[in-house]
mmCIF file of C-alpha atoms in Angstrom:
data_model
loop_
_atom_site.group_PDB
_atom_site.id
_atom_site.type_symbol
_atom_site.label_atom_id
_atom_site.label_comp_id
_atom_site.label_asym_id
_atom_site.label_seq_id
_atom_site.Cartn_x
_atom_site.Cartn_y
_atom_site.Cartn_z
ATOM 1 C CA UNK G 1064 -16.168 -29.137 26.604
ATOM 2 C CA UNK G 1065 -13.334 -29.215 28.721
ATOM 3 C CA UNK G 1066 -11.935 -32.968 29.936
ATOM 4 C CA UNK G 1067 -11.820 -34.498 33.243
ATOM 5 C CA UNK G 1068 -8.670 -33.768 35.280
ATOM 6 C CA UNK G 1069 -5.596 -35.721 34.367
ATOM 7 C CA UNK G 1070 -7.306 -36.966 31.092
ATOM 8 C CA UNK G 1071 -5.306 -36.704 27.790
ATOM 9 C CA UNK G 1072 -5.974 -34.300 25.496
ATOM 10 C CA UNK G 1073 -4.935 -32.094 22.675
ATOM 11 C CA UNK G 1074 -2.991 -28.924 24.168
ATOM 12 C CA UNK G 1075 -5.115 -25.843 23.779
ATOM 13 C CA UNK G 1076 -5.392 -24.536 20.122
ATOM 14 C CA UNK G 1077 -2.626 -26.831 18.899
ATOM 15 C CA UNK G 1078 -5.360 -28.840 16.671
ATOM 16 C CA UNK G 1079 -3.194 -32.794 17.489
ATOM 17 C CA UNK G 1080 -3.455 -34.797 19.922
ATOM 18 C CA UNK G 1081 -0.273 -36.482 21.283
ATOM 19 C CA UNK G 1082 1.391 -38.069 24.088
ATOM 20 C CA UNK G 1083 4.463 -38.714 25.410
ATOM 21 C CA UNK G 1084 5.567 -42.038 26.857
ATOM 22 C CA UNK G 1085 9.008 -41.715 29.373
ATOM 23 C CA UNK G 1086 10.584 -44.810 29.916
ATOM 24 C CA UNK G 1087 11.208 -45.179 33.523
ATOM 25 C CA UNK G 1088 12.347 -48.465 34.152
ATOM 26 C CA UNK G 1089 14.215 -50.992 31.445
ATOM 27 C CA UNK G 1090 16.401 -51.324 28.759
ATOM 28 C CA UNK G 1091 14.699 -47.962 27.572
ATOM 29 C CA UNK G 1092 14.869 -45.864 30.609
ATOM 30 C CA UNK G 1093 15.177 -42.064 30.200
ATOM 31 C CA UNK G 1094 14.090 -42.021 26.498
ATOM 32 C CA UNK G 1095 10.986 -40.258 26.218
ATOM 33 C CA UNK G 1096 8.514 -41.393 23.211
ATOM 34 C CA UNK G 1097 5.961 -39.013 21.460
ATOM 35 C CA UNK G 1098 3.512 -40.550 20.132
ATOM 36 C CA UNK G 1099 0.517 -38.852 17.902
ATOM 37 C CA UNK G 1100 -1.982 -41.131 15.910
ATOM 38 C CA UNK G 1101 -2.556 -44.539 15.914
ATOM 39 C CA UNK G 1102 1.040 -46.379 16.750
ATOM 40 C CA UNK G 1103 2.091 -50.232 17.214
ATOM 41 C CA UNK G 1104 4.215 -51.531 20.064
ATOM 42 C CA UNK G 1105 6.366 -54.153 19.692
ATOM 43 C CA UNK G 1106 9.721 -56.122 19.746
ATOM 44 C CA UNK G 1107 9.791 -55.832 15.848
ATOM 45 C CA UNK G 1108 11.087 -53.257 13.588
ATOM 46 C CA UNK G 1109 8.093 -52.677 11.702
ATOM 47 C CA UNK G 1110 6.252 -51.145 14.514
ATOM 48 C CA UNK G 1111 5.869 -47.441 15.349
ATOM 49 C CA UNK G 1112 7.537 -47.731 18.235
ATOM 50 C CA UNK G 1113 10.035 -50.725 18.172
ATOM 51 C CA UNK G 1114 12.129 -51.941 21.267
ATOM 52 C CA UNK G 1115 14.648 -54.821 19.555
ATOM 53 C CA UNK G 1116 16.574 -54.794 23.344
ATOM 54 C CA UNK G 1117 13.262 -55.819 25.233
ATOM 55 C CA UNK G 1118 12.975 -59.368 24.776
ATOM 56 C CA UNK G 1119 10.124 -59.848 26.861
ATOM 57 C CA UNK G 1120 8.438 -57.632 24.642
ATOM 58 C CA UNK G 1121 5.855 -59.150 21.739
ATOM 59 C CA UNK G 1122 6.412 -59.000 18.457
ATOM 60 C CA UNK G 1123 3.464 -57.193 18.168
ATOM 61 C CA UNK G 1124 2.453 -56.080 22.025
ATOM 62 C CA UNK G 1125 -0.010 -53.541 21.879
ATOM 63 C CA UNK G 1126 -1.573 -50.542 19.703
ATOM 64 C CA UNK G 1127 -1.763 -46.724 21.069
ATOM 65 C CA UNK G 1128 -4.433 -44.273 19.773
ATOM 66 C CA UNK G 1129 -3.902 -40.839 20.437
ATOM 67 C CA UNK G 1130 -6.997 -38.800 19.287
ATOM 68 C CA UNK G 1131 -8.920 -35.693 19.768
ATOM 69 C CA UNK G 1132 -11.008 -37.533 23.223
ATOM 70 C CA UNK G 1133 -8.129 -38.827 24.392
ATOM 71 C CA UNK G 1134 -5.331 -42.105 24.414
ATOM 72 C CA UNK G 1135 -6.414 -45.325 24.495
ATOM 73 C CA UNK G 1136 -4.188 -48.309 25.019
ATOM 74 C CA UNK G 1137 -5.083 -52.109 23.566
ATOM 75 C CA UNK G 1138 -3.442 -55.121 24.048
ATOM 76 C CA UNK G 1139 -2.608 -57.034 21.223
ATOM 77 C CA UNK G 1140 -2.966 -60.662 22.589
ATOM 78 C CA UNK G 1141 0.371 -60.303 24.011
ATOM 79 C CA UNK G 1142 2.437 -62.949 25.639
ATOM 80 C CA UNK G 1143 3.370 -61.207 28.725
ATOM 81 C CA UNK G 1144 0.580 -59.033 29.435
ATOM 82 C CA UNK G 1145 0.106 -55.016 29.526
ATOM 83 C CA UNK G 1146 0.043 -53.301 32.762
ATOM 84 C CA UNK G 1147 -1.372 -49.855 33.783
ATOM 85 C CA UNK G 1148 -0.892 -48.796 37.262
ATOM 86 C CA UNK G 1149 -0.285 -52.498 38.167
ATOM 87 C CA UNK G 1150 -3.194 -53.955 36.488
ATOM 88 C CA UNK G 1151 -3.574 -56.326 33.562
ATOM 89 C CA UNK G 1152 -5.306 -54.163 30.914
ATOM 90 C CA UNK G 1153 -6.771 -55.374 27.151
ATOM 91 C CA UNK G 1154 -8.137 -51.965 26.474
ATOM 92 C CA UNK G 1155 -7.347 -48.997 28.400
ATOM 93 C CA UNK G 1156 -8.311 -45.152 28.456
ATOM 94 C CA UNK G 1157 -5.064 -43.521 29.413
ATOM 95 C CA UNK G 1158 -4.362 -40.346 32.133
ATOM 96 C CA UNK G 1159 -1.822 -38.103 32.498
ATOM 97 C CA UNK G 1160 0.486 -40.151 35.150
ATOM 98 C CA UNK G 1161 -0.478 -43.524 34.290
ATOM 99 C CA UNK G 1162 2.387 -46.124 34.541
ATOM 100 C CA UNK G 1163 2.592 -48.735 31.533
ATOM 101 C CA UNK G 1164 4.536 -52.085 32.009
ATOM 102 C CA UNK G 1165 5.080 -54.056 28.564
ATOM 103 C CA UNK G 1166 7.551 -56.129 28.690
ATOM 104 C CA UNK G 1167 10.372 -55.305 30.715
ATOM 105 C CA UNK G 1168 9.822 -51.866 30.149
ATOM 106 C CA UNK G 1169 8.106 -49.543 32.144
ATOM 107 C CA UNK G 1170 6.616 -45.958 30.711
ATOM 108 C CA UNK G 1171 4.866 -43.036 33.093
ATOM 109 C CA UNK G 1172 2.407 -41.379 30.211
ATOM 110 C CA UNK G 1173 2.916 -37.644 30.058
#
């Protein structure tokens, strides 16, 4: 079954799924993120992907799945909101291209 254009998926015969999130804009911008799994965003250290130097950040923003029918993006209740492509987003099938804002932060998902 092949996916819809610009939908996530795992790359051909490599068995994981995974994404990568490039921050574009913020106190992150130019790192690029890989994410595979299920990983929490968030302010503190104890998440899978922590950003101490984004203060507008949540302790505990938001929770990534990456998985074999795609990425899926939930917000965790957050204080300031999660953005894709502009809009304010509590759960969230992710494309190829999309543009997440957490925070002060902004990622393009690759």
């Amino acid at each position: 079954m092949n996916a819809p254009p610009g939908f996530l998926s795992p790359a051909s015969g490599s068995g994981t799924a995974s994404v990568t999130l490039m921050a574009i804009s913020g106190p992150y911008a130019g790192q690029r993120f890989p994410v595979s799994g299920t990983a929490g965003i968030g302010r503190l250290e104890g998440n899978t992907l922590a950003f101490p130097a984004d203060r507008s950040l949540s302790r505990k923003h938001a929770t990534l799945t990456v998985g074999p029918n795609g990425a899926q993006l939930h917000d965790e209740g957050s204080s300031n909101g999660t953005y894709v492509n502009g809009t304010r987003v509590k759960d969230v099938v992710l494309r190829s291209g999309d543009e997440i804002r957490m925070g002060d932060t902004q990622f393009r998902v690759e």
